[in-house]
GROMACS .gro file of C-alpha atoms in nm:
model
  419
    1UNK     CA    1  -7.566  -0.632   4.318
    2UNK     CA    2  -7.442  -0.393   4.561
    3UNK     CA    3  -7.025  -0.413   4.644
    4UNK     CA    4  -7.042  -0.552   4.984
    5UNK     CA    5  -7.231  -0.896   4.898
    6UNK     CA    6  -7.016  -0.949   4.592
    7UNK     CA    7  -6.820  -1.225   4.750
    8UNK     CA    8  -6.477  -1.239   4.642
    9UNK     CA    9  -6.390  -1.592   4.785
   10UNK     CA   10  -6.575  -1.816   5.029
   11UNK     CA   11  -6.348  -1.897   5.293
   12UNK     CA   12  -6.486  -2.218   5.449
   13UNK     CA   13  -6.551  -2.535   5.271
   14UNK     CA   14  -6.881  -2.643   5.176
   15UNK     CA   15  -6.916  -2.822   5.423
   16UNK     CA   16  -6.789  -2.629   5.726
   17UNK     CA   17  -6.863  -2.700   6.073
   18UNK     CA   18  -7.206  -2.535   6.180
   19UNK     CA   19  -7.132  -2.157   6.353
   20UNK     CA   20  -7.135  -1.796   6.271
   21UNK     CA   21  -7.056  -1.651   6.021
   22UNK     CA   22  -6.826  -1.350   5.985
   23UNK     CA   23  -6.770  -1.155   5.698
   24UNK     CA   24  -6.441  -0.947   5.602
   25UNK     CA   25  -6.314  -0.690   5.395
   26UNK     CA   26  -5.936  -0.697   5.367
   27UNK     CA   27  -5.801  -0.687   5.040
   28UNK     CA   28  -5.909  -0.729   4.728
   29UNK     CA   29  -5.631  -0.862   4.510
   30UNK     CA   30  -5.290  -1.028   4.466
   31UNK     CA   31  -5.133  -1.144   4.839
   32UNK     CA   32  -5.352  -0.905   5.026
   33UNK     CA   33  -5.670  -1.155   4.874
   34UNK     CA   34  -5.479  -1.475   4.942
   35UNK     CA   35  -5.325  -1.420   5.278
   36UNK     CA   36  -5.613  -1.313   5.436
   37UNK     CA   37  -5.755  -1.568   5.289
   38UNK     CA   38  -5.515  -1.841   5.450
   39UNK     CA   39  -5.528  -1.696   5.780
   40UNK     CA   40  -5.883  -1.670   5.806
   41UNK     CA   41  -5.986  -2.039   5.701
   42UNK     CA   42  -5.702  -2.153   5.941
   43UNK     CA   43  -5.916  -1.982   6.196
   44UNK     CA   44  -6.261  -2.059   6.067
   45UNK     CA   45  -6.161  -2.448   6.091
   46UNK     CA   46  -6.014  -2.382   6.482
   47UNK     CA   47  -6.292  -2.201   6.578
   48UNK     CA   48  -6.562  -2.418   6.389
   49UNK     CA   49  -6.734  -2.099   6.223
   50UNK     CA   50  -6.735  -1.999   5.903
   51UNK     CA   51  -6.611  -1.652   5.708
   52UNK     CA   52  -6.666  -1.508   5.384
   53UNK     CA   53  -6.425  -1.236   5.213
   54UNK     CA   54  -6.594  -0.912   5.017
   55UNK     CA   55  -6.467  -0.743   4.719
   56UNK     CA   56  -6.342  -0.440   4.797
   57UNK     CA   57  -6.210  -0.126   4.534
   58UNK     CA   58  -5.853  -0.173   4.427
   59UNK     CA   59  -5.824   0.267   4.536
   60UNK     CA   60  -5.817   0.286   4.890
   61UNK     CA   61  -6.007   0.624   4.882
   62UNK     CA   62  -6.267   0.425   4.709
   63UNK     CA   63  -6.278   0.167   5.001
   64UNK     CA   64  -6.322   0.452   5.218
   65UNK     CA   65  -6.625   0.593   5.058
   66UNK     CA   66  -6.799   0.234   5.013
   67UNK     CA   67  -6.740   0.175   5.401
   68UNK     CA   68  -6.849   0.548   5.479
   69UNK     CA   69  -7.189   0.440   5.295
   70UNK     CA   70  -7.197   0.111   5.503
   71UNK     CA   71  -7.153   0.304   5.835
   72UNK     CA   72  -7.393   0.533   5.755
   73UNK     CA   73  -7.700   0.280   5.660
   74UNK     CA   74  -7.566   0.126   6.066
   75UNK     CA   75  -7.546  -0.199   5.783
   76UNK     CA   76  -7.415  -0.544   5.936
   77UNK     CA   77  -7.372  -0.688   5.635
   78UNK     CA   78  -6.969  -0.645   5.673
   79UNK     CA   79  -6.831  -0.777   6.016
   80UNK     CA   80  -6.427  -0.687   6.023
   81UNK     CA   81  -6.272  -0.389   5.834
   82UNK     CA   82  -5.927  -0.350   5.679
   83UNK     CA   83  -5.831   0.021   5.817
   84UNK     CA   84  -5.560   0.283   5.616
   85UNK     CA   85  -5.362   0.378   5.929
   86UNK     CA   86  -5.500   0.731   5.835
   87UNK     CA   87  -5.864   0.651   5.877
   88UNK     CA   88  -5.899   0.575   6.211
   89UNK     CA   89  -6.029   0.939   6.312
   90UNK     CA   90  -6.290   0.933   6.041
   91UNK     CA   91  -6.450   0.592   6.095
   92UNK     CA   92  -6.352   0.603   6.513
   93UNK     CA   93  -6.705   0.660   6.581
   94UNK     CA   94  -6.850   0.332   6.395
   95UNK     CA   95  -6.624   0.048   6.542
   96UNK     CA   96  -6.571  -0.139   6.842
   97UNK     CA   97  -6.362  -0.019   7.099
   98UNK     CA   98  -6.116  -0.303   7.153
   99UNK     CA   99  -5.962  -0.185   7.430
  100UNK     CA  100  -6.136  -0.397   7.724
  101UNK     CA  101  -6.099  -0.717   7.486
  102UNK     CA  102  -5.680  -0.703   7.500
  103UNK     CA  103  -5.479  -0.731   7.796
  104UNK     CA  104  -5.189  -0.491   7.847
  105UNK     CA  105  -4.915  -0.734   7.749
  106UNK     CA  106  -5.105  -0.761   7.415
  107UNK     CA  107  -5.139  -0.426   7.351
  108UNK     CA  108  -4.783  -0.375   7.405
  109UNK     CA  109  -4.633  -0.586   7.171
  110UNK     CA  110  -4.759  -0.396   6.887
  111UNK     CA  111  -4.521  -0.042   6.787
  112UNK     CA  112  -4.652   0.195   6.982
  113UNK     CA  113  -4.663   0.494   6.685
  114UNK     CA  114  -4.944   0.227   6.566
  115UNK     CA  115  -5.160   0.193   6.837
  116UNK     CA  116  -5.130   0.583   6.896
  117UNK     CA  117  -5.253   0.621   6.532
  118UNK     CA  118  -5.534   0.344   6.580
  119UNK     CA  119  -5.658   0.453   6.910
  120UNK     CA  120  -5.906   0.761   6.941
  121UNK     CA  121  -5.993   0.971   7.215
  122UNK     CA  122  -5.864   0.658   7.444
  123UNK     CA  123  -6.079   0.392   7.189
  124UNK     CA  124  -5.889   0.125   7.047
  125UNK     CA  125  -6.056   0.193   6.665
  126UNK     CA  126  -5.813  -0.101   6.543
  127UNK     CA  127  -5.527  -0.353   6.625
  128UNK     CA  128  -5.260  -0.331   6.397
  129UNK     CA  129  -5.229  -0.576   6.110
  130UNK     CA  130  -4.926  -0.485   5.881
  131UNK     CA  131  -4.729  -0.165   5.892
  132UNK     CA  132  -4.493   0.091   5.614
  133UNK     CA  133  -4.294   0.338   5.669
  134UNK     CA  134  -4.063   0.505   5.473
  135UNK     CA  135  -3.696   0.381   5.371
  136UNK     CA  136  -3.417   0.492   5.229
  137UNK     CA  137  -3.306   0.281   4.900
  138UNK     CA  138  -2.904   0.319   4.804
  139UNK     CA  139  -2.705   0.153   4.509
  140UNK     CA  140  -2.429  -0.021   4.752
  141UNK     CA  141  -2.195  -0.091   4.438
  142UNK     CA  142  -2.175   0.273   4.340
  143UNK     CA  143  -2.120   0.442   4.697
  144UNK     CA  144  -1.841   0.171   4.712
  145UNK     CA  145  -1.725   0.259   4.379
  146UNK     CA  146  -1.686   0.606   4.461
  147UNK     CA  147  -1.562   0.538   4.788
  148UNK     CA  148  -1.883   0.671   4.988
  149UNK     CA  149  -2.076   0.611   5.268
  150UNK     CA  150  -2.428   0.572   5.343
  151UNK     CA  151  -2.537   0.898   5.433
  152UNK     CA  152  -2.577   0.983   5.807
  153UNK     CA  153  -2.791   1.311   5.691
  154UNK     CA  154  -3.032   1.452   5.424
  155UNK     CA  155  -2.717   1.712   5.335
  156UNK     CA  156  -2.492   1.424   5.249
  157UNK     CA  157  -2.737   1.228   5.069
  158UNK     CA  158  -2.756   1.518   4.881
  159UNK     CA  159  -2.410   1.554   4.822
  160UNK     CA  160  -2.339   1.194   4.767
  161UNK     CA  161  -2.581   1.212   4.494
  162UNK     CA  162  -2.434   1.496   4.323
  163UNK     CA  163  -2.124   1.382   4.325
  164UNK     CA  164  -2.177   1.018   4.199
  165UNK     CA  165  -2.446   1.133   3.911
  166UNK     CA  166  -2.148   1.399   3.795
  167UNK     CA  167  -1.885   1.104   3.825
  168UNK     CA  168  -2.079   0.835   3.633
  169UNK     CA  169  -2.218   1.082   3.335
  170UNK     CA  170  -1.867   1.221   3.318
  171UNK     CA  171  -1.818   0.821   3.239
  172UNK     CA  172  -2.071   0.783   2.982
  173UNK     CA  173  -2.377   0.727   3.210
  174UNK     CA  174  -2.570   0.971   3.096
  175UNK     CA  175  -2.924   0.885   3.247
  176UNK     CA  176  -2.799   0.810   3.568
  177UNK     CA  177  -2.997   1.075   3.817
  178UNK     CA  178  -2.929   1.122   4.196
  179UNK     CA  179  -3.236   1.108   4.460
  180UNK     CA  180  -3.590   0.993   4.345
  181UNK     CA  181  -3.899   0.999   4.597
  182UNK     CA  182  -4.270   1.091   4.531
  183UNK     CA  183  -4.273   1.448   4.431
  184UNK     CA  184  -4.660   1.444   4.255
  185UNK     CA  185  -4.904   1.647   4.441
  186UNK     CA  186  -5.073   1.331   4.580
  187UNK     CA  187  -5.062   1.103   4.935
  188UNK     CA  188  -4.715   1.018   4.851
  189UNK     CA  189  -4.598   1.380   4.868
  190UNK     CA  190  -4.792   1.417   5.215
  191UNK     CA  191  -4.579   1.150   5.354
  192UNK     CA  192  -4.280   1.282   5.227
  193UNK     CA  193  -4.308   1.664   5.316
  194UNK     CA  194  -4.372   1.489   5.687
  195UNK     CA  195  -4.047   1.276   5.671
  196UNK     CA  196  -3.898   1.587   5.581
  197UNK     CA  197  -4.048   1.834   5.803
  198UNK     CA  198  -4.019   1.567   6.129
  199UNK     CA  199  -3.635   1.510   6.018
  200UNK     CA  200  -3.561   1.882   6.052
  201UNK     CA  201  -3.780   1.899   6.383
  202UNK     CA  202  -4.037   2.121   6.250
  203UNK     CA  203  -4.343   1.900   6.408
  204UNK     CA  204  -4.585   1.733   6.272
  205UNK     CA  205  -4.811   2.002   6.071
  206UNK     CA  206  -5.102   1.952   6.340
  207UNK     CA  207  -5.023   1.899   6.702
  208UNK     CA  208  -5.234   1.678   6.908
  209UNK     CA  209  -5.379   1.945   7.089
  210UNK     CA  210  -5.546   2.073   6.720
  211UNK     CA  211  -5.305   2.371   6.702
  212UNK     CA  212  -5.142   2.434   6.364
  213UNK     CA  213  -4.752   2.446   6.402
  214UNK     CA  214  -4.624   2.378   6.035
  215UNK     CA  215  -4.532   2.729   5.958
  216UNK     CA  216  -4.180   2.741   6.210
  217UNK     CA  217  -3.873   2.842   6.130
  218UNK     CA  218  -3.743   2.445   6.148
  219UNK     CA  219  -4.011   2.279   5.894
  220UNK     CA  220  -3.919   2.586   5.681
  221UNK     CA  221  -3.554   2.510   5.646
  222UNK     CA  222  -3.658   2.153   5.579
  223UNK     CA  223  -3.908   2.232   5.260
  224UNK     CA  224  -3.621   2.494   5.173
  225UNK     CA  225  -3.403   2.158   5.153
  226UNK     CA  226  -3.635   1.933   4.957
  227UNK     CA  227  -3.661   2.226   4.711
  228UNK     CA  228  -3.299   2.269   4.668
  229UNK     CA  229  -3.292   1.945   4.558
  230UNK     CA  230  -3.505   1.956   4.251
  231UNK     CA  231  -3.262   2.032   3.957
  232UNK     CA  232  -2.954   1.911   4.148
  233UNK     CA  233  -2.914   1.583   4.334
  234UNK     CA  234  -3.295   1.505   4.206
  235UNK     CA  235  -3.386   1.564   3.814
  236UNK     CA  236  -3.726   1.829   3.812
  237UNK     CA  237  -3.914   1.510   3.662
  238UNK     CA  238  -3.916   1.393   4.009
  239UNK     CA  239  -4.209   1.625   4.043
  240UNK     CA  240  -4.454   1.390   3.902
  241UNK     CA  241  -4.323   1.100   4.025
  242UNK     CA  242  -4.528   0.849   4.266
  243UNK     CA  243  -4.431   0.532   4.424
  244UNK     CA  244  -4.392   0.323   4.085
  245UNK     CA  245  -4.233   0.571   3.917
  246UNK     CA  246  -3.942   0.597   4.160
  247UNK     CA  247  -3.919   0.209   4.213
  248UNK     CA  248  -3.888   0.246   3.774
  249UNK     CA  249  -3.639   0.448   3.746
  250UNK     CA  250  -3.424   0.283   4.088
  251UNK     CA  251  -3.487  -0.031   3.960
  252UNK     CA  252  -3.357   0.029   3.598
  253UNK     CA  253  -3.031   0.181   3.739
  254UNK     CA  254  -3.116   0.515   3.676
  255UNK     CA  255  -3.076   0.638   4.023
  256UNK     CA  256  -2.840   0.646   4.345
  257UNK     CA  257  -3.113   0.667   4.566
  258UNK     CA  258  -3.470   0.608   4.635
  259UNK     CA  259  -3.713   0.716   4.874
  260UNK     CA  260  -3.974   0.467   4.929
  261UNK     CA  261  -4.192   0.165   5.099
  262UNK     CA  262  -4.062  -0.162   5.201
  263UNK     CA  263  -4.238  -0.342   4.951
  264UNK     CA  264  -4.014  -0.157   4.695
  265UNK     CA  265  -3.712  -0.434   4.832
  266UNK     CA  266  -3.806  -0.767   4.710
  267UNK     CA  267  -3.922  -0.620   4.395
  268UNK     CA  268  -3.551  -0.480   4.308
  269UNK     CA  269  -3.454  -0.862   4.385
  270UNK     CA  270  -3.661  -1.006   4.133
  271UNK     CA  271  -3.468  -1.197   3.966
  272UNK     CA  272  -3.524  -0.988   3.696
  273UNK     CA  273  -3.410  -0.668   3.801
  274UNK     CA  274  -3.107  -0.494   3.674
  275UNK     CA  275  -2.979  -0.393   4.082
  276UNK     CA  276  -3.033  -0.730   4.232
  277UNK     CA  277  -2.790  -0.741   4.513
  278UNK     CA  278  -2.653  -0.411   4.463
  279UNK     CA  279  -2.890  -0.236   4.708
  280UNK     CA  280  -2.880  -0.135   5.019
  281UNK     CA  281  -3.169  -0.053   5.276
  282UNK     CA  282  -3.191   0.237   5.566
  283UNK     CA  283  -3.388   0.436   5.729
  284UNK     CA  284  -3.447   0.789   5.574
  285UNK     CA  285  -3.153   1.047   5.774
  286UNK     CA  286  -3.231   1.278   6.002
  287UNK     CA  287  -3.205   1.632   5.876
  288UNK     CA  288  -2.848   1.752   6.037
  289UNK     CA  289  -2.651   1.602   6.344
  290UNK     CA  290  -2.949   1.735   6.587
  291UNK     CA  291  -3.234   1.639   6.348
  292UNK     CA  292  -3.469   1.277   6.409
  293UNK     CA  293  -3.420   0.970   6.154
  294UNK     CA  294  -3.802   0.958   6.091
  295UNK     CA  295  -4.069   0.778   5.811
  296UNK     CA  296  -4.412   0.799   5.732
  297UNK     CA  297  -4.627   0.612   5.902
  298UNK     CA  298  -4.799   0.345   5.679
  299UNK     CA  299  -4.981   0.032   5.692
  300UNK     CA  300  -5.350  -0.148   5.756
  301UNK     CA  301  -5.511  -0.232   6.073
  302UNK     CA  302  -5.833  -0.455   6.137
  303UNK     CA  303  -6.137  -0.341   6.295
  304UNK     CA  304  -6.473  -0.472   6.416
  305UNK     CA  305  -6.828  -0.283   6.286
  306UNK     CA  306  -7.025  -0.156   6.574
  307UNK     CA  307  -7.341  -0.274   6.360
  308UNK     CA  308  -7.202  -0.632   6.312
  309UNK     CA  309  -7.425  -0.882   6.447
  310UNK     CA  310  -7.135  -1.123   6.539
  311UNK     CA  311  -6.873  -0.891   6.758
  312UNK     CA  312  -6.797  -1.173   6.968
  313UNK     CA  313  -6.652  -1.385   6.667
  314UNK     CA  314  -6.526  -1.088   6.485
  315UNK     CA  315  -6.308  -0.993   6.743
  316UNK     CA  316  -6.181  -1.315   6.777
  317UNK     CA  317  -6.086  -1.308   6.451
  318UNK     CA  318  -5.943  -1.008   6.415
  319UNK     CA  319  -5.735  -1.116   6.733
  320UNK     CA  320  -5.645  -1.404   6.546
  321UNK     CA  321  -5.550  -1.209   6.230
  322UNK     CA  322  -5.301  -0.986   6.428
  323UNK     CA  323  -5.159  -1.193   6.669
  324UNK     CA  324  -4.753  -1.353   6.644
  325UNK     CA  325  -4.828  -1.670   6.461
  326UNK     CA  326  -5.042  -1.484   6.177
  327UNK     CA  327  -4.789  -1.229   6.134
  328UNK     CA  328  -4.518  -1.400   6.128
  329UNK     CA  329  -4.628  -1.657   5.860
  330UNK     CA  330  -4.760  -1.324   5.656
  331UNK     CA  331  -4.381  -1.215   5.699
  332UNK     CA  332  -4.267  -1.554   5.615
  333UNK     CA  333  -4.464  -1.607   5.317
  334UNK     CA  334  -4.556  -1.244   5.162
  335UNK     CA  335  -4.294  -1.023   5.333
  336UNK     CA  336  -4.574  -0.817   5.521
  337UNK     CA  337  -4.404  -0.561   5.782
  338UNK     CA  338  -4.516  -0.732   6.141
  339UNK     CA  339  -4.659  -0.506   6.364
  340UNK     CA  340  -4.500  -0.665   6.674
  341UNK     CA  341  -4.178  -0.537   6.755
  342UNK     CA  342  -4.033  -0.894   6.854
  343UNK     CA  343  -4.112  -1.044   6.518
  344UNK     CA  344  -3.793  -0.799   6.381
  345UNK     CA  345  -3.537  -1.040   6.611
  346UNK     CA  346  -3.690  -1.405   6.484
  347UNK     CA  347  -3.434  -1.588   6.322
  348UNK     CA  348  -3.691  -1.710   6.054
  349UNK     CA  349  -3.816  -1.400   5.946
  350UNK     CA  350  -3.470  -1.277   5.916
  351UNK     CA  351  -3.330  -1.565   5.690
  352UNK     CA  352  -3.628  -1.437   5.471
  353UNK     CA  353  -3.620  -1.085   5.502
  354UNK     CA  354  -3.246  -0.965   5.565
  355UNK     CA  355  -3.376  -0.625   5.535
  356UNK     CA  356  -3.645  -0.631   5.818
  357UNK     CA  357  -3.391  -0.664   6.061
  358UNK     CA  358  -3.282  -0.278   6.001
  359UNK     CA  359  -3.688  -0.177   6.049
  360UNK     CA  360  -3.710  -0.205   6.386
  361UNK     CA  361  -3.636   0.127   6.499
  362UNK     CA  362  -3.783   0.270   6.163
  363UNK     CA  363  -4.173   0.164   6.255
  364UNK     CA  364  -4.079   0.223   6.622
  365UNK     CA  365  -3.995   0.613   6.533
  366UNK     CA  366  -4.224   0.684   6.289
  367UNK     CA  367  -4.401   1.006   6.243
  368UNK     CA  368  -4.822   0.958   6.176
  369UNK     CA  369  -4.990   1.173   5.968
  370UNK     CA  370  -5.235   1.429   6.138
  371UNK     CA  371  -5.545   1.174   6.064
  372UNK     CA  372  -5.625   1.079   6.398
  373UNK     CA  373  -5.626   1.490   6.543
  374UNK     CA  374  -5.833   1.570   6.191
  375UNK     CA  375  -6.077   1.338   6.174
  376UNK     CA  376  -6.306   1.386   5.891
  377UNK     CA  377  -6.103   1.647   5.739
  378UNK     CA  378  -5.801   1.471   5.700
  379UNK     CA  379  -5.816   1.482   5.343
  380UNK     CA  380  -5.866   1.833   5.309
  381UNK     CA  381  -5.537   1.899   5.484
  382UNK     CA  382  -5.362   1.678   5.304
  383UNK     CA  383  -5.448   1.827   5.026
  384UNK     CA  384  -5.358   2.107   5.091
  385UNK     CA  385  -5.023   2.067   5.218
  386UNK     CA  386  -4.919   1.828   4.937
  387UNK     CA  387  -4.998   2.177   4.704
  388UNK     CA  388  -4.833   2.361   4.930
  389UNK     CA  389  -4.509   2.152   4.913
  390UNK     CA  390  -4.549   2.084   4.559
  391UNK     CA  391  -4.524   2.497   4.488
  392UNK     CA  392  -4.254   2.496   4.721
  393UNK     CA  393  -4.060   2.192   4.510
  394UNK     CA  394  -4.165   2.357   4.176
  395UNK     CA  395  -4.019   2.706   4.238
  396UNK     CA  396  -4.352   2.871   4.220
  397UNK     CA  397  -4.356   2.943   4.539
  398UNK     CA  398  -4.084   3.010   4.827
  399UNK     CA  399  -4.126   2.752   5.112
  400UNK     CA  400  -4.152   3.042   5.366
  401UNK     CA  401  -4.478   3.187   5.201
  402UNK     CA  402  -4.579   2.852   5.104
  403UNK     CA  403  -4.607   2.719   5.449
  404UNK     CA  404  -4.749   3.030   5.571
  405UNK     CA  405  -5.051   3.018   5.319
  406UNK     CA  406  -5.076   2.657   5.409
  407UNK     CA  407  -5.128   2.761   5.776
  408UNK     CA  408  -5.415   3.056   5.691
  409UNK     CA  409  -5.612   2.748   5.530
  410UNK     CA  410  -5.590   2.488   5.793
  411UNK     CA  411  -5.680   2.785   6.039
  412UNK     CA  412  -5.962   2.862   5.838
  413UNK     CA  413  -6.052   2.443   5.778
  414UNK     CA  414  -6.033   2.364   6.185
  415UNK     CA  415  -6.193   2.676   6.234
  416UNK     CA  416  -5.905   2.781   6.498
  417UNK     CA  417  -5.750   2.445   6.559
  418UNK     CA  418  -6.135   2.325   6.717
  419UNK     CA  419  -6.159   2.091   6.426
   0.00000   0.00000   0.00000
């Protein structure tokens, strides 16, 4: 049986009113199963139609193939697609513009770094669903221990670091360790090396117009930076680390601070976790007094086939899906990032989520990964940026030269920036 007619869960009872039937992949496990799930029956049984939910691979680069395979058989056989926010420029070409079936006002609501992402060559590709970006994690007991603030700049997180992992092992803590983040060559070091570069203002590796602008004095200084802090305020194991291994070592109260995604909050609350209540939550620092407080872009937007057979119902779903009610109950009940800049100031979602109150301004700055300028060959500059970094973070390699090589290959990739 083929992946996209293994039916994960049948939305609609049994005996479900008569209508048409839309099928959707997004998600296909834990809360991202279940509340899509909840939201589409509650609009299968308004509507009167029915819905059924795929299985989809747990690795998102997985998903992408399976849908690339769909899109290129023109199949209908999947109506509503969940989207990586760095897709949109590969898959642009097989959705449904939703432009003309949003009013201004709607379109607005949403951050606009999303829809930018999401919309290609002036097509709407997606409306956004839920959104990331990254955060700064702090232990609040031990900067007030050692009489410290939260840092106002990537130098004095640095320094804040250093000098509370030299205080505590001076004490006896002896595995306590400064900064983690993702420093594996992998996605996660992409989205880093971006925070990074965009917080110095070197750019944003690729400019919209195609040309390739990472190798500038600015995004130099700023890999310089990350690599100074492998062996000092960040332990060189860091360089293998992903997202669960820096939530591991944060969350066992190995570390002062913690670069990572939001989801990384109400997991150190657990009831179970040794810094319950001792951390704080921030956006990542701008790099210097003149530099931009900036994260990663992140998140999953919804989509309509241009092959589906039911576009009308789809994109009523999908409206449905993204709209201020659905996200707010998604925020209320799984503590998914809204998308809608309004949901950050509702009292409700606040009492739930302290912490989204100070997010705000993080999704509304945001920095997007070069997806939506590469298209199809996203991945192959990721790729090779991430190695780039890495050599730069390893010592291997200065960050000058590093960057440098890194900009002969994505000449070479967009053939001149034509892409």
């Amino acid at each position: 049986m083929r992946w996209w007619v293994s039916i994960a869960a049948l939305l609609a009872a049994a005996d479900a009113p008569a209508g048409v039937e839309v099928v959707i992949a997004c998600g296909s496990q834990g809360d991202d199963q279940v509340s899509c799930q909840t939201g589409a029956e509650a609009w299968a049984k308004s509507t009167g139609n029915t819905v059924k939910l795929v299985a989809v691979p747990t690795d998102s680069g997985q998903q992408l193939t399976q849908f690339q395979q769909l899109f290129a058989a023109q199949s209908s056989d999947v109506d509503v697609f969940r989207l990586d926010i760095v897709w949109p420029g590969m898959v642009a070409g097989h959705m449904v513009d939703l432009k003309p079936h949003v009013t201004d006002a709607e379109l607005k609501q949403y951050f606009d770094p999303i829809v930018q992402a999401v919309t290609v060559d002036a097509k709407l590709v997606a409306l956004p669903w839920f959104t990331d970006a990254g955060l700064l994690y702090y232990r609040k007991d031990l900067l007030e221990k050692y009489g410290q603030k939260p840092p106002a700049t990537w130098q004095e997180l640095a320094a804040t670091a250093k000098l509370i992992r030299e205080q505590e092992r001076a004490a006896g803590n002896k595995r306590l360790v400064g900064f983690v983040f993702q420093g594996k060559a992998y996605e996660g070091l992409t989205c880093n090396a971006l925070e990074w570069i965009d917080a110095f203002g070197g750019g944003t590796v690729v400019a919209d117009d195609g040309r390739i602008t990472v190798n500038n004095p600015k995004a130099v200084a700023a890999i310089e930076f990350a690599a100074s802090l492998i062996g000092g305020a960040s332990p060189k194991g860091v360089l293998n680390y992903d997202e669960e291994s820096a939530r591991g070592a944060f969350q066992s109260a190995q570390a002062v601070f913690m670069r990572n995604w939001p989801y990384a909050w109400a997991k150190a609350q657990n009831a179970d976790s040794l810094i319950k209540d001792k951390v704080g939550v921030m956006a990542l620092p701008p790099g210097g007094p003149d530099g931009k407080s900036t994260g990663a872009l992140g998140g999953w937007n919804l989509g309509v086939s241009r092959y589906s057979k039911q576009q009308e119902a789809a994109i009523s779903l999908v409206k449905y899906l993204t709209g201020p009610q659905e996200q707010k109950r998604r925020a209320l009940e799984y503590a998914a990032n809204p998308t809608i800049a309004a949901l950050y100031q509702d009292a409700d979602i606040l009492k739930a989520n302290p912490f989204m109150g100070t997010l705000s301004k993080t999704f509304a700055n945001a920095v997007a990964r070069p997806s939506k300028r590469t298209g199809r060959k996203y991945n192959q500059v990721s790729a090779e940026l991430q190695s780039a970094v890495h050599a730069a973070l390893a010592g291997t390699e200065q960050a000058g030269p590093a960057l440098q090589k890194l900009t002969e290959k994505l000449e070479k990739i967009s053939n001149g920036g034509k892409w």
